[in-house]
Amino acid sequence: QRAGYRPELQDRANCQFCGALETMDHILLRCPEPDREILWNSAQELWEEKNEAGTWPQITMGIILGCSLVTFPDMEETRRKGNERLFRILVSETAHLRCKLRCKKRIEGSEISQEAARNKWRYAINSRLRLDMQLTHPSFGKDKLSRRKLIQTWNGTLIDNSALTRHKS
């Protein structure tokens, strides 16, 4: 018997929704489960709302694993670091949430509505925005997030973008 093999969990090898083998690629990108599509569409929609963000790339496992290396240069080949940072946040937070929701379904047997999936995604992204705003506080010293980077990252994604400049560290 293989180390770590647990026959009682063998039924979890295949997706309960579509029957395909449960791989990370399947869970994150291929499963026809509605909440997977909702999460990635939400990320793409926010990305496209940001002015000058560029085209949302086709998400692959390579993009997910290497999201911190993706660059978005402008026409003059100047990197747009705020857009790159927003992309890293959107991809990593979306992939993380997809895994969390899938585990909750598989382990706890709980279902999630499409509206709830969208709301959980919004909550995750808003939590990240709040964290970024808190990280601009001077108490973080040399490790604090600059107000400029905060604005470069989030400007164009909010209903009221002036909230970024009104925010007090």
Coordinates of C-alpha atoms in Angstrom, one line a residue, residues 83-166:
N83 CA -1.5 47.5 -13.2
E84 CA 1.0 44.7 -12.7
R85 CA 0.3 44.8 -8.9
L86 CA -3.5 44.9 -9.4
F87 CA -3.2 41.9 -11.8
R88 CA -1.2 39.9 -9.1
I89 CA -3.8 40.7 -6.5
L90 CA -6.7 39.8 -8.8
V91 CA -5.2 36.5 -9.9
S92 CA -3.9 35.3 -6.6
E93 CA -7.0 36.3 -4.6
T94 CA -9.3 34.7 -7.2
A95 CA -7.3 31.5 -7.3
H96 CA -7.2 31.3 -3.5
L97 CA -10.9 32.0 -3.1
R98 CA -11.7 29.3 -5.8
C99 CA -9.7 26.7 -3.8
K100 CA -11.3 27.8 -0.5
L101 CA -14.8 27.5 -2.0
R102 CA -14.1 24.2 -3.6
C103 CA -12.7 22.7 -0.4
K104 CA -15.7 23.9 1.5
K105 CA -18.0 22.1 -0.9
R106 CA -15.9 18.9 -1.0
I107 CA -15.1 18.6 2.7
E108 CA -18.2 20.2 4.4
G109 CA -20.6 19.4 1.6
S110 CA -21.9 23.0 1.6
E111 CA -23.2 24.6 -1.6
I112 CA -22.8 28.2 -2.5
S113 CA -25.1 30.2 -4.7
Q114 CA -23.7 32.2 -7.7
E115 CA -24.6 35.5 -5.9
A116 CA -22.8 34.3 -2.8
A117 CA -19.7 33.4 -4.8
R118 CA -19.7 36.9 -6.4
N119 CA -20.2 38.5 -3.0
K120 CA -17.3 36.5 -1.4
W121 CA -15.1 37.6 -4.3
R122 CA -16.0 41.2 -3.7
Y123 CA -15.4 40.8 0.0
A124 CA -11.9 39.3 -0.7
I125 CA -10.9 42.1 -3.0
N126 CA -12.3 44.8 -0.8
S127 CA -10.4 43.3 2.2
R128 CA -7.2 43.5 0.1
L129 CA -7.9 47.1 -0.7
R130 CA -8.5 47.9 3.0
L131 CA -5.2 46.1 3.9
D132 CA -3.4 48.2 1.3
M133 CA -4.8 51.3 2.7
Q134 CA -3.7 50.3 6.2
L135 CA -0.3 49.5 5.0
T136 CA 0.3 53.2 4.1
H137 CA 0.4 54.0 7.8
P138 CA 3.7 55.6 8.9
S139 CA 4.0 53.0 11.7
F140 CA 5.2 50.5 9.1
G141 CA 8.3 52.6 8.6
K142 CA 10.4 51.8 5.5
D143 CA 8.1 48.8 4.8
K144 CA 5.0 50.9 4.4
L145 CA 3.1 50.9 1.1
S146 CA 3.6 54.3 -0.6
R147 CA 0.4 56.3 -1.2
R148 CA 1.6 56.6 -4.9
K149 CA 1.6 52.8 -5.2
L150 CA -1.8 52.5 -3.5
I151 CA -3.2 55.0 -6.1
Q152 CA -1.4 53.4 -9.0
T153 CA -2.9 50.0 -8.1
W154 CA -6.4 50.9 -7.2
N155 CA -7.2 54.0 -9.2
G156 CA -9.9 53.3 -11.8
T157 CA -11.4 50.4 -9.9
L158 CA -13.5 52.3 -7.4
I159 CA -16.8 54.0 -7.8
D160 CA -15.3 57.0 -5.9
N161 CA -11.6 57.1 -6.8
S162 CA -11.1 60.2 -4.7
A163 CA -11.4 58.0 -1.6
L164 CA -7.9 56.9 -2.3
T165 CA -6.5 60.4 -2.1
R166 CA -8.8 61.3 0.9

